[in-house]
Coordinates of C-alpha atoms in Angstrom, one line a residue:
Chain X
M12 CA 73.5 11.1 -53.3
D13 CA 74.5 12.1 -49.6
L14 CA 74.1 9.9 -46.5
S15 CA 70.6 11.6 -45.4
I16 CA 69.2 10.5 -49.1
A17 CA 70.8 7.2 -48.7
A18 CA 69.6 6.8 -45.2
L19 CA 66.1 7.8 -46.4
L20 CA 66.1 5.1 -49.6
A21 CA 67.2 2.4 -46.9
Q22 CA 64.5 3.1 -44.6
D23 CA 62.0 3.1 -47.4
G24 CA 63.6 -0.4 -48.8
I25 CA 63.5 -1.9 -45.6
T26 CA 60.3 -0.8 -44.5
N27 CA 58.8 -2.3 -48.1
G28 CA 61.3 -5.2 -47.5
A29 CA 59.6 -6.1 -44.4
I30 CA 56.3 -6.2 -45.8
Y31 CA 57.5 -8.3 -48.8
A32 CA 59.4 -10.7 -46.5
L33 CA 56.0 -11.6 -44.7
L34 CA 54.5 -12.3 -48.2
A35 CA 57.5 -14.2 -49.1
L36 CA 57.3 -16.6 -45.6
A37 CA 53.5 -17.2 -46.4
I38 CA 54.5 -18.6 -50.1
V39 CA 57.2 -20.5 -48.6
L40 CA 55.2 -21.8 -45.8
V41 CA 52.5 -22.9 -48.7
F42 CA 54.6 -24.5 -50.9
T43 CA 56.5 -26.5 -48.6
V44 CA 53.5 -27.6 -46.6
T45 CA 51.3 -28.2 -49.5
R46 CA 53.3 -27.9 -53.0
V47 CA 50.9 -25.2 -53.7
I48 CA 52.9 -22.0 -55.4
W49 CA 50.6 -19.7 -54.0
I50 CA 49.9 -16.9 -56.4
P51 CA 46.7 -15.7 -55.1
S52 CA 48.5 -14.6 -51.9
G53 CA 48.5 -10.7 -53.4
E54 CA 44.6 -11.0 -53.0
F55 CA 44.7 -11.6 -49.3
L56 CA 47.0 -8.2 -49.4
S57 CA 44.7 -6.4 -51.0
Y58 CA 41.6 -7.8 -49.1
G59 CA 43.8 -6.9 -45.7
T60 CA 44.2 -3.1 -46.8
L61 CA 40.4 -2.7 -48.2
T62 CA 38.8 -4.4 -45.2
L63 CA 40.3 -2.1 -42.7
A64 CA 39.8 0.8 -44.8
G65 CA 36.2 0.3 -44.9
L66 CA 36.2 -0.3 -41.4
Q67 CA 37.8 2.8 -40.8
L68 CA 35.3 4.7 -43.1
G69 CA 32.3 3.3 -40.9
K70 CA 30.9 1.2 -43.9
A71 CA 30.6 -2.5 -44.3
P72 CA 33.8 -3.7 -46.3
G73 CA 33.2 -5.9 -49.3
T74 CA 34.6 -8.7 -46.9
V75 CA 31.4 -9.5 -45.9
G76 CA 29.9 -10.4 -49.2
L77 CA 33.1 -12.5 -49.8
L78 CA 32.9 -14.4 -46.7
V79 CA 29.2 -15.3 -47.1
A80 CA 29.7 -16.1 -50.7
L81 CA 32.8 -18.4 -49.7
A82 CA 31.4 -20.2 -46.8
I83 CA 28.1 -20.9 -49.2
V84 CA 30.8 -22.7 -51.5
A85 CA 32.4 -24.4 -49.0
G86 CA 29.1 -25.7 -47.5
I87 CA 27.9 -27.1 -51.0
V88 CA 31.6 -28.8 -51.2
E89 CA 31.3 -30.2 -47.8
V90 CA 27.8 -31.5 -48.3
A91 CA 28.8 -33.1 -51.8
S92 CA 32.0 -34.5 -50.3
S93 CA 30.3 -36.0 -46.8
W94 CA 27.5 -37.6 -49.2
R95 CA 29.5 -39.0 -51.6
R96 CA 31.6 -40.5 -48.8
G97 CA 28.8 -41.6 -46.7
E98 CA 30.0 -39.3 -43.7
L99 CA 26.6 -37.5 -43.1
A100 CA 26.9 -38.0 -39.3
R101 CA 30.1 -35.6 -39.4
L102 CA 28.2 -33.1 -41.6
P103 CA 26.7 -30.7 -39.1
W104 CA 30.1 -30.4 -37.1
R105 CA 31.8 -29.8 -40.6
L106 CA 29.1 -27.0 -41.6
L107 CA 29.6 -25.5 -38.4
L108 CA 33.2 -25.3 -39.1
W109 CA 33.1 -24.1 -42.8
V110 CA 30.0 -22.3 -42.8
G111 CA 29.0 -21.1 -39.2
I112 CA 32.4 -19.6 -38.3
P113 CA 33.0 -17.8 -41.7
L114 CA 29.4 -16.4 -41.4
A115 CA 29.5 -15.5 -37.8
I116 CA 32.8 -13.5 -38.5
A117 CA 31.1 -11.6 -41.6
L118 CA 28.0 -10.7 -39.1
V119 CA 30.6 -9.2 -36.7
L120 CA 32.1 -7.5 -39.5
A121 CA 28.7 -6.1 -40.9
R122 CA 27.3 -5.0 -37.4
A123 CA 30.9 -3.4 -36.1
A124 CA 31.4 -1.4 -39.3
P125 CA 29.2 1.5 -38.4
L126 CA 30.6 1.6 -34.5
H127 CA 33.8 3.0 -35.5
W128 CA 35.7 0.7 -33.2
P129 CA 39.1 1.7 -31.9
F130 CA 41.8 1.1 -34.2
P131 CA 43.3 -2.2 -32.6
L132 CA 40.1 -3.9 -32.6
Q133 CA 39.3 -2.9 -36.2
V134 CA 42.9 -4.5 -37.1
M135 CA 42.0 -7.6 -35.1
L136 CA 38.4 -7.8 -37.0
T137 CA 40.3 -7.3 -40.3
L138 CA 42.8 -9.8 -39.6
A139 CA 40.3 -12.5 -38.5
A140 CA 38.2 -11.8 -41.5
V141 CA 40.9 -12.0 -44.1
T142 CA 42.6 -15.2 -42.1
A143 CA 39.2 -17.1 -42.5
M144 CA 39.3 -17.0 -46.2
G145 CA 42.7 -18.9 -46.5
P146 CA 41.1 -22.2 -45.0
L147 CA 38.2 -21.5 -47.1
Q148 CA 40.2 -21.0 -50.3
Y149 CA 42.0 -24.3 -49.4
R150 CA 38.7 -26.2 -48.7
I151 CA 37.2 -25.2 -52.0
V152 CA 40.0 -25.2 -54.4
Y153 CA 43.1 -27.1 -53.4
Q154 CA 41.9 -30.0 -50.8
P155 CA 39.9 -31.8 -53.7
L156 CA 43.2 -31.5 -55.7
A157 CA 45.7 -32.9 -52.8
D158 CA 47.1 -35.6 -55.1
A159 CA 47.8 -33.3 -57.9
S160 CA 50.9 -32.7 -59.6
V161 CA 52.8 -29.2 -58.5
L162 CA 51.9 -28.3 -62.4
V163 CA 48.4 -28.7 -61.9
L164 CA 48.4 -26.9 -58.4
L165 CA 50.5 -24.1 -60.1
I166 CA 47.8 -23.8 -63.2
V167 CA 44.9 -23.8 -60.3
S168 CA 46.6 -21.1 -58.7
V169 CA 46.7 -18.8 -61.6
A170 CA 43.1 -19.1 -62.1
V171 CA 42.3 -18.7 -58.5
H172 CA 44.6 -15.4 -58.4
F173 CA 42.1 -14.0 -61.6
V174 CA 38.9 -15.5 -59.8
L175 CA 39.9 -13.6 -56.6
T176 CA 40.9 -10.3 -58.3
G177 CA 37.4 -10.5 -60.1
L178 CA 35.7 -11.1 -56.9
G179 CA 37.7 -8.4 -55.3
L180 CA 36.4 -5.7 -58.6
W181 CA 33.0 -7.1 -57.7
F182 CA 32.9 -6.9 -53.8
F183 CA 35.2 -3.8 -53.1
G184 CA 34.8 -1.9 -56.2
A185 CA 37.3 -0.2 -58.5
E186 CA 38.4 2.9 -55.9
G187 CA 41.4 2.3 -54.4
S188 CA 41.8 2.9 -50.7
R189 CA 44.5 4.2 -48.3
T190 CA 44.4 3.9 -44.6
P191 CA 45.9 6.7 -42.2
A192 CA 49.3 6.8 -40.6
F193 CA 49.6 4.9 -37.8
S194 CA 51.9 7.5 -36.3
D195 CA 53.3 10.9 -37.6
A196 CA 55.8 11.0 -35.2
S197 CA 59.4 10.8 -36.3
L198 CA 62.9 10.3 -34.6
Q199 CA 65.9 12.5 -35.3
A200 CA 69.3 10.6 -35.0
G201 CA 72.1 13.1 -36.7
A202 CA 71.3 13.8 -40.4
V203 CA 69.1 11.0 -40.5
V204 CA 65.4 11.0 -39.6
F205 CA 63.4 8.1 -38.9
S206 CA 59.5 7.9 -39.3
A207 CA 57.6 6.0 -36.6
Q208 CA 55.6 4.5 -39.1
S209 CA 58.6 2.7 -40.6
L210 CA 60.2 1.6 -37.2
L211 CA 56.2 0.2 -36.4
V212 CA 56.0 -1.5 -40.0
V213 CA 59.6 -3.3 -39.3
L214 CA 58.7 -3.9 -35.5
A215 CA 55.4 -5.5 -36.3
S216 CA 56.8 -7.7 -39.2
L217 CA 59.5 -8.9 -36.8
L218 CA 57.1 -9.6 -34.0
L219 CA 54.8 -11.7 -36.3
I220 CA 57.9 -13.6 -37.6
G221 CA 59.3 -14.0 -33.9
V222 CA 55.8 -15.5 -32.9
L223 CA 55.7 -17.8 -36.0
Y224 CA 59.2 -19.0 -35.3
L225 CA 57.8 -19.9 -31.5
F226 CA 54.8 -21.7 -33.0
F227 CA 57.1 -23.8 -35.3
G228 CA 59.9 -24.3 -32.9
T229 CA 57.7 -25.2 -29.9
T230 CA 54.3 -26.3 -30.5
L231 CA 53.1 -29.7 -31.5
Y232 CA 50.7 -28.1 -34.1
G233 CA 53.9 -26.2 -35.7
K234 CA 56.0 -29.1 -35.8
A235 CA 53.1 -31.3 -37.3
L236 CA 53.4 -28.7 -40.1
R237 CA 57.1 -28.8 -40.4
A238 CA 57.0 -32.7 -40.5
T239 CA 54.4 -32.6 -43.2
A240 CA 57.0 -30.4 -45.2
V241 CA 59.9 -32.5 -44.3
N242 CA 58.0 -35.8 -45.1
R243 CA 54.4 -36.0 -46.5
I244 CA 54.3 -40.2 -46.0
G245 CA 56.0 -39.9 -42.7
A246 CA 53.3 -37.2 -41.4
R247 CA 50.6 -39.3 -42.7
L248 CA 51.8 -42.4 -41.1
V249 CA 52.0 -40.6 -37.6
G250 CA 48.3 -39.5 -38.4
I251 CA 48.7 -36.0 -39.5
S252 CA 46.6 -35.6 -42.2
P253 CA 47.2 -33.6 -45.3
S254 CA 43.8 -31.6 -44.8
F255 CA 44.5 -30.7 -41.5
A256 CA 47.8 -29.6 -42.4
G257 CA 46.6 -27.7 -45.6
T258 CA 44.3 -26.1 -43.4
L259 CA 46.5 -24.7 -40.8
T260 CA 48.9 -23.5 -43.3
F261 CA 46.2 -21.6 -45.3
A262 CA 45.0 -19.9 -42.1
L263 CA 48.7 -18.9 -41.1
A264 CA 49.4 -17.8 -44.9
A265 CA 46.3 -16.1 -45.0
L266 CA 46.9 -14.0 -41.6
L267 CA 50.6 -13.1 -43.0
C268 CA 49.1 -11.5 -46.1
A269 CA 46.4 -9.7 -44.1
F270 CA 48.8 -8.5 -41.6
S271 CA 51.0 -7.2 -44.6
G272 CA 47.7 -5.9 -46.2
V273 CA 47.5 -3.6 -42.9
L274 CA 50.9 -2.5 -42.7
I275 CA 51.2 -1.5 -46.6
G276 CA 47.8 0.4 -46.4
P277 CA 49.4 3.8 -45.1
I278 CA 52.2 3.7 -47.6
T279 CA 50.5 3.3 -50.7
T280 CA 46.8 3.8 -52.3
V281 CA 46.1 -0.2 -52.5
Y282 CA 43.3 -1.1 -55.2
Y283 CA 41.7 -4.5 -55.6
D284 CA 44.2 -5.6 -57.9
S285 CA 47.2 -4.1 -56.3
G286 CA 48.2 -7.2 -54.2
F287 CA 49.7 -9.1 -57.3
L288 CA 52.8 -6.8 -57.9
V289 CA 53.5 -6.6 -54.3
S290 CA 52.9 -10.5 -54.0
L291 CA 55.4 -11.0 -57.2
K292 CA 58.3 -9.3 -55.2
G293 CA 57.5 -11.6 -52.2
F294 CA 57.4 -14.2 -54.7
V295 CA 61.4 -13.2 -55.9
G296 CA 62.4 -13.2 -52.3
A297 CA 60.8 -16.7 -51.8
I298 CA 62.7 -18.0 -55.1
I299 CA 65.9 -16.4 -53.5
G300 CA 65.1 -18.8 -50.7
G301 CA 64.6 -21.6 -52.8
L302 CA 60.8 -22.0 -51.9
V303 CA 62.1 -23.9 -48.9
S304 CA 64.3 -21.7 -46.9
Y305 CA 62.7 -19.2 -44.5
P306 CA 65.6 -17.1 -43.4
L307 CA 66.8 -17.0 -47.2
A308 CA 63.4 -15.8 -48.4
A309 CA 63.0 -13.0 -45.9
A310 CA 66.5 -11.9 -46.7
G311 CA 65.8 -12.2 -50.3
A312 CA 62.6 -10.2 -49.9
L313 CA 64.6 -7.4 -47.8
L314 CA 66.9 -7.5 -50.8
V315 CA 64.1 -6.9 -53.1
G316 CA 62.8 -3.9 -51.0
L317 CA 66.3 -2.2 -51.1
L318 CA 66.8 -2.8 -54.8
E319 CA 63.5 -1.4 -55.5
S320 CA 63.9 1.9 -53.4
F321 CA 67.5 2.6 -54.7
S322 CA 66.5 2.0 -58.1
S323 CA 63.4 4.3 -57.8
F324 CA 66.1 6.9 -57.1
W325 CA 68.7 6.2 -59.9
A326 CA 66.4 4.9 -62.5
S327 CA 62.8 5.1 -61.6
A328 CA 61.3 4.4 -64.8
F329 CA 63.2 1.1 -64.8
K330 CA 62.5 -0.1 -60.7
E331 CA 60.0 -2.7 -61.7
V332 CA 62.3 -4.1 -64.5
I333 CA 65.5 -4.0 -62.0
V334 CA 63.6 -5.7 -59.2
F335 CA 62.2 -8.7 -61.6
T336 CA 65.4 -9.1 -63.6
L337 CA 66.8 -9.9 -60.2
I338 CA 65.2 -13.5 -60.7
I339 CA 67.6 -14.4 -63.6
P340 CA 70.8 -14.1 -61.9
V341 CA 69.0 -15.6 -58.8
L342 CA 67.9 -18.9 -60.7
L343 CA 71.4 -19.3 -62.6
W344 CA 73.0 -19.2 -59.3
R345 CA 70.4 -21.8 -57.4
S346 CA 70.7 -23.9 -60.7
L347 CA 74.3 -24.2 -60.5
A348 CA 74.6 -24.5 -56.9
A349 CA 71.7 -26.9 -56.5
H350 CA 72.8 -30.5 -56.0
H351 CA 70.1 -32.1 -57.7
H352 CA 67.6 -34.0 -55.8
E353 CA 66.0 -37.1 -56.9
E354 CA 62.7 -36.1 -58.4
D355 CA 59.7 -37.2 -56.0
E356 CA 57.0 -35.7 -57.9
Chain J
M10 CA 41.1 -70.0 -42.7
S11 CA 40.8 -70.8 -38.9
G12 CA 44.6 -72.2 -38.4
Q13 CA 45.4 -69.7 -35.9
R14 CA 42.1 -68.5 -34.5
A15 CA 41.9 -69.5 -30.6
G16 CA 38.8 -69.8 -28.9
G17 CA 36.6 -68.1 -31.1
V18 CA 38.2 -64.8 -30.1
A19 CA 37.7 -62.4 -33.6
P20 CA 41.3 -61.5 -35.0
I21 CA 42.7 -58.3 -35.1
L22 CA 43.2 -57.9 -38.6
E23 CA 41.2 -59.8 -41.3
V24 CA 42.5 -59.3 -45.1
E25 CA 40.3 -60.9 -47.4
R26 CA 40.5 -61.5 -51.4
L27 CA 42.9 -58.2 -51.6
C28 CA 43.8 -56.9 -55.1
V29 CA 45.9 -54.3 -55.5
S30 CA 47.5 -53.1 -58.9
Y31 CA 49.8 -50.4 -60.3
G32 CA 48.1 -49.4 -63.1
K33 CA 47.3 -52.5 -65.2
V34 CA 50.0 -54.2 -63.6
P35 CA 48.8 -56.4 -60.5
A36 CA 50.9 -56.6 -57.8
L37 CA 48.4 -58.7 -55.3
R38 CA 46.1 -61.1 -56.3
D39 CA 43.4 -62.4 -53.6
V40 CA 45.6 -61.9 -50.6
T41 CA 43.8 -63.6 -47.8
L42 CA 45.3 -63.5 -44.1
E43 CA 44.6 -62.4 -40.7
V44 CA 46.3 -61.7 -37.6
A45 CA 45.0 -62.9 -34.2
V46 CA 45.0 -60.8 -31.1
G47 CA 48.7 -60.7 -29.6
S48 CA 50.0 -62.7 -32.1
V49 CA 53.2 -62.2 -34.3
V50 CA 52.2 -63.0 -37.9
T51 CA 54.9 -62.9 -40.6
V52 CA 54.7 -62.7 -44.5
I53 CA 57.9 -64.0 -46.2
G54 CA 59.0 -64.0 -49.8
P55 CA 61.4 -63.1 -52.4
N56 CA 62.1 -59.5 -53.7
G57 CA 59.1 -58.4 -55.6
A58 CA 56.6 -60.6 -54.1
G59 CA 54.5 -57.8 -53.2
K60 CA 55.4 -57.5 -49.3
T61 CA 55.7 -54.2 -48.9
T62 CA 52.5 -53.3 -51.3
L63 CA 50.6 -55.8 -48.9
L64 CA 51.6 -53.6 -45.9
A65 CA 51.0 -50.4 -47.8
A66 CA 47.5 -51.3 -48.9
I67 CA 46.8 -52.3 -45.2
A68 CA 47.7 -49.5 -44.0
G69 CA 46.2 -47.1 -46.3
L70 CA 49.0 -45.7 -48.4
L71 CA 47.8 -47.6 -51.5
P72 CA 44.0 -48.2 -52.7
S73 CA 43.2 -51.8 -52.9
R74 CA 40.1 -54.1 -53.5
G75 CA 38.8 -56.9 -51.4
T76 CA 38.0 -56.6 -47.4
L77 CA 40.2 -55.1 -44.8
R78 CA 38.8 -55.4 -41.5
C79 CA 40.6 -54.1 -38.4
F80 CA 39.6 -54.7 -34.7
G81 CA 36.5 -55.7 -35.9
E82 CA 35.5 -52.8 -38.2
P83 CA 35.9 -52.2 -42.0
V84 CA 38.5 -49.7 -42.8
A85 CA 38.9 -50.2 -46.6
N86 CA 37.4 -46.7 -47.2
S87 CA 39.2 -45.0 -44.3
P88 CA 42.4 -42.8 -44.8
V89 CA 46.0 -43.7 -43.5
E90 CA 45.3 -41.3 -40.5
A91 CA 41.9 -42.6 -39.3
R92 CA 43.6 -45.9 -39.3
V93 CA 46.4 -44.7 -37.2
Q94 CA 43.8 -42.8 -34.7
R95 CA 42.5 -46.7 -34.4
G96 CA 45.9 -48.2 -33.5
L97 CA 47.2 -49.3 -37.0
V98 CA 50.3 -48.2 -37.6
L99 CA 52.9 -49.0 -40.2
V100 CA 56.7 -48.8 -40.0
P101 CA 57.6 -48.7 -43.4
E102 CA 60.8 -50.1 -45.2
K103 CA 62.2 -46.2 -45.8
R104 CA 61.6 -45.6 -42.3
E105 CA 60.1 -42.0 -43.6
L106 CA 61.5 -40.1 -40.4
F107 CA 61.5 -36.2 -40.3
A108 CA 65.3 -35.9 -41.3
T109 CA 65.7 -32.3 -40.3
M110 CA 64.0 -32.6 -37.0
S111 CA 65.7 -33.7 -33.7
V112 CA 64.9 -37.6 -32.3
V113 CA 62.7 -36.0 -29.7
D114 CA 60.5 -34.3 -31.8
N115 CA 60.1 -37.3 -34.2
L116 CA 59.0 -39.4 -31.2
R117 CA 56.6 -36.7 -29.7
L118 CA 54.9 -36.4 -33.5
G119 CA 54.5 -40.0 -33.2
A120 CA 51.7 -39.5 -30.7
F121 CA 49.9 -36.7 -32.8
V122 CA 46.9 -38.9 -33.0
R123 CA 47.0 -39.2 -29.2
R124 CA 47.2 -35.4 -28.4
R125 CA 44.0 -34.8 -26.7
N126 CA 44.3 -38.0 -24.7
G127 CA 47.7 -37.0 -23.0
G128 CA 50.0 -39.6 -21.8
A129 CA 52.7 -38.4 -24.5
S130 CA 55.8 -37.9 -21.8
A131 CA 54.7 -41.5 -20.4
A132 CA 54.9 -43.0 -23.6
L133 CA 58.2 -41.1 -24.4
A134 CA 59.6 -42.4 -21.1
D135 CA 58.6 -45.9 -22.2
V136 CA 60.0 -45.7 -25.5
Y137 CA 63.2 -44.5 -23.9
A138 CA 63.3 -47.1 -21.5
R139 CA 63.0 -49.8 -24.5
F140 CA 65.6 -48.0 -26.7
P141 CA 68.1 -46.0 -24.1
R142 CA 70.1 -45.2 -27.3
L143 CA 67.3 -42.8 -28.5
A144 CA 67.5 -41.1 -24.9
E145 CA 71.2 -40.2 -25.4
R146 CA 70.8 -38.9 -29.2
R147 CA 67.3 -36.8 -28.2
G148 CA 68.6 -33.7 -29.2
Q149 CA 70.3 -35.1 -32.5
L150 CA 68.7 -34.7 -35.7
A151 CA 67.0 -37.7 -37.2
G152 CA 69.0 -37.3 -40.6
T153 CA 72.4 -37.9 -38.7
L154 CA 71.4 -41.2 -36.9
S155 CA 72.9 -44.2 -38.0
G156 CA 70.9 -47.1 -40.0
G157 CA 70.6 -49.0 -36.6
E158 CA 69.3 -46.0 -34.9
R159 CA 67.0 -44.8 -37.3
Q160 CA 65.1 -48.2 -37.3
M161 CA 65.1 -47.9 -33.4
L162 CA 63.5 -44.2 -34.0
A163 CA 61.1 -45.5 -36.7
L164 CA 60.0 -48.1 -34.3
G165 CA 59.8 -45.6 -31.3
R166 CA 57.9 -43.1 -33.4
A167 CA 55.5 -45.9 -34.0
L168 CA 55.2 -47.1 -30.5
M169 CA 54.3 -43.5 -29.6
A170 CA 51.0 -43.9 -31.0
R171 CA 50.4 -46.8 -28.9
P172 CA 49.5 -49.2 -31.5
R173 CA 47.2 -52.1 -31.3
L174 CA 48.5 -53.6 -34.5
L175 CA 52.1 -53.0 -35.7
L176 CA 52.9 -53.3 -39.2
L177 CA 56.7 -53.9 -39.7
D178 CA 58.3 -53.6 -43.0
E179 CA 61.6 -55.3 -43.5
P180 CA 62.9 -53.9 -39.9
S181 CA 66.1 -55.8 -40.3
L182 CA 67.0 -54.5 -43.7
G183 CA 70.7 -53.4 -44.0
L184 CA 71.5 -53.8 -40.4
A185 CA 74.2 -55.3 -38.7
P186 CA 73.6 -58.9 -37.3
V187 CA 74.0 -57.5 -33.4
I188 CA 71.3 -55.1 -34.5
V189 CA 69.1 -57.5 -36.2
R190 CA 69.0 -59.3 -33.0
E191 CA 68.1 -56.4 -30.9
I192 CA 65.1 -55.7 -33.2
F193 CA 63.9 -59.0 -32.8
E194 CA 64.1 -59.3 -29.3
I195 CA 62.2 -55.9 -29.3
I196 CA 59.5 -57.6 -31.3
A197 CA 59.4 -60.5 -28.8
S198 CA 59.1 -58.1 -26.1
L199 CA 56.1 -55.8 -27.8
R200 CA 54.5 -59.1 -28.6
A201 CA 54.6 -60.2 -24.7
S202 CA 53.0 -56.5 -24.1
G203 CA 50.0 -57.5 -25.8
V204 CA 50.9 -55.9 -29.3
A205 CA 50.1 -57.7 -32.4
I206 CA 52.3 -57.8 -35.1
L207 CA 52.4 -58.3 -39.0
L208 CA 56.0 -58.8 -40.0
V209 CA 57.1 -58.7 -43.6
E210 CA 60.9 -60.1 -43.8
Q211 CA 63.4 -61.2 -46.4
N212 CA 65.1 -62.9 -43.0
A213 CA 62.8 -65.8 -43.1
R214 CA 65.0 -67.7 -40.2
A215 CA 64.6 -64.9 -38.0
A216 CA 61.2 -63.8 -38.6
L217 CA 60.0 -67.4 -38.1
Q218 CA 61.6 -67.6 -35.1
V219 CA 59.8 -65.1 -33.6
A220 CA 56.5 -65.3 -35.4
D221 CA 53.4 -67.7 -34.4
Y222 CA 52.1 -68.1 -37.9
G223 CA 53.3 -67.4 -41.3
Y224 CA 52.3 -66.8 -44.9
V225 CA 54.7 -67.2 -48.3
L226 CA 54.1 -64.8 -50.6
E227 CA 55.0 -65.2 -54.3
T228 CA 54.5 -63.1 -57.2
G229 CA 51.3 -61.4 -55.6
E230 CA 49.6 -64.5 -54.5
C231 CA 49.9 -66.4 -51.1
V232 CA 51.1 -69.9 -51.9
L233 CA 51.9 -71.5 -48.4
E234 CA 50.6 -70.4 -44.9
G235 CA 50.6 -72.4 -41.7
R236 CA 52.3 -72.4 -37.9
A237 CA 55.5 -70.7 -37.8
A238 CA 57.1 -74.1 -36.5
A239 CA 55.7 -76.0 -39.4
L240 CA 56.7 -73.7 -41.9
S241 CA 60.2 -73.8 -40.6
D242 CA 60.2 -77.5 -41.2
D243 CA 58.5 -77.4 -44.6
P244 CA 60.8 -78.7 -47.6
R245 CA 59.9 -76.0 -49.7
V246 CA 60.3 -73.2 -47.4
I247 CA 63.8 -74.8 -46.2
A248 CA 64.8 -74.9 -50.0
S249 CA 63.7 -71.3 -50.9
Y250 CA 64.2 -69.3 -47.9
L251 CA 66.1 -71.1 -45.2
G252 CA 69.1 -72.5 -47.2
H253 CA 71.3 -74.4 -44.9
G254 CA 72.4 -73.2 -41.6
K255 CA 73.0 -69.5 -42.5
A256 CA 72.2 -68.0 -39.5
F257 CA 71.0 -64.3 -39.3
Q258 CA 71.5 -63.5 -42.7
A259 CA 70.7 -59.8 -42.6

């Protein structure tokens, strides 16, 4: 291996690592605020890529049907819970939120598809459509289980993963999609060639992470989510409702996954079920961060990306094995290093 | 039950036959109490009498049976957050601060329910005026504060929501006598500014000094009630809770 190959592998690893980092951050965010181990994060990545691919082909993506279906289910859940609690007066407003907005996005998506909007608008529309599914998923599945144990939430997450994969096959079909590269340009620095594509992926990830950093560090809503993660009871006592925090969290997490779906589109062909493997790699990163630390999770995801790219050079048949075996020493290290917290579940 | 009702003004909090149980174990049985507008009412009693359970049930952290009316409206079915929105705010015994966030962030989050009404900066200035120590420590993480400062922060955070009824759970627990005195002075000044307070305390002497009305809770039942001054003279209360001349036992 000479320098140029090493540089190429590193570049590849960092590019993939940046995408895994977004997923790792989404998984950490969801876990700290809602205690849900979010297995179905990968499906949101697949939906992101497949939605954008559909828009670029000029045909309505399966997201339209998916949004309509989720909106209908959310509407039924909302009517039932309002009825049970005798809060029918608030129902119209809630229906507007849970059914009206998703249906509006689905309508725009269906109408916009044949019009071949400019690329940035297609990306925005993709992000909006997939982000909307995050709160819908929370409203339908996790909000009614807000008081369940972490184990129950994990089991439910596995089920949701299978359901969403199935829905993905139903609405998007079995064919994979790949989106065109953002740019074919490349930069030469000595013996090393950087592709503009890789730089864009890394920069976009950094930009999104920066925006989230500002959101959590400076805005009241961002701080409210942090507060919920730090002290659930304290958060309720200042009036931050768990369902509010959960809805916002799942919107942000879905946005992160959709964004990584857009970024991964030109790198690899994405099928309805491709997201799972990618999200598992994000999950390894999140575990390195102990499911609580954002910087460690991002660094861990980067490590996963690098390890994957270098092992694909040396032992390509074992690349997944090597990546997932990483979790064993990490868990050992974490369990030895962890000072035991009092059990609060 | 009209011992403290003055001039027909409806009480700010009415609790009637409240029952709470942990599984099959009853923690509160048929507790009835009320808090008049602008008054301080204290609930005293030994460890394990159900005082903390009572406040948690009123705040909505625990499910309960019985009638619960606050500000004239039934609140038994509304979640904690809705009660906070209406001005019913609990300062819990464990403080429940956001340990890894700064003092000022903790305070600003206290005004979360009032985020659409504005006025958070004015409320923050009020809290700093009341607790100059918090102003000094504003940038520090809540988890690094001393016990007294943590209690001040918990009180300050509750005040940021502009409560009409404050539930205080053992505000003097584990604090040095000087700080205990300071906390009770703050309770008196809050009452002067029109906030009603339901105070749960093991420090019965200090609690009865600051309160208008008191209840004695034993093993989940209300065994005695009366004006605070009358309770202070009651031989049973003196024997069980006041002892002999021990001032400000923390």
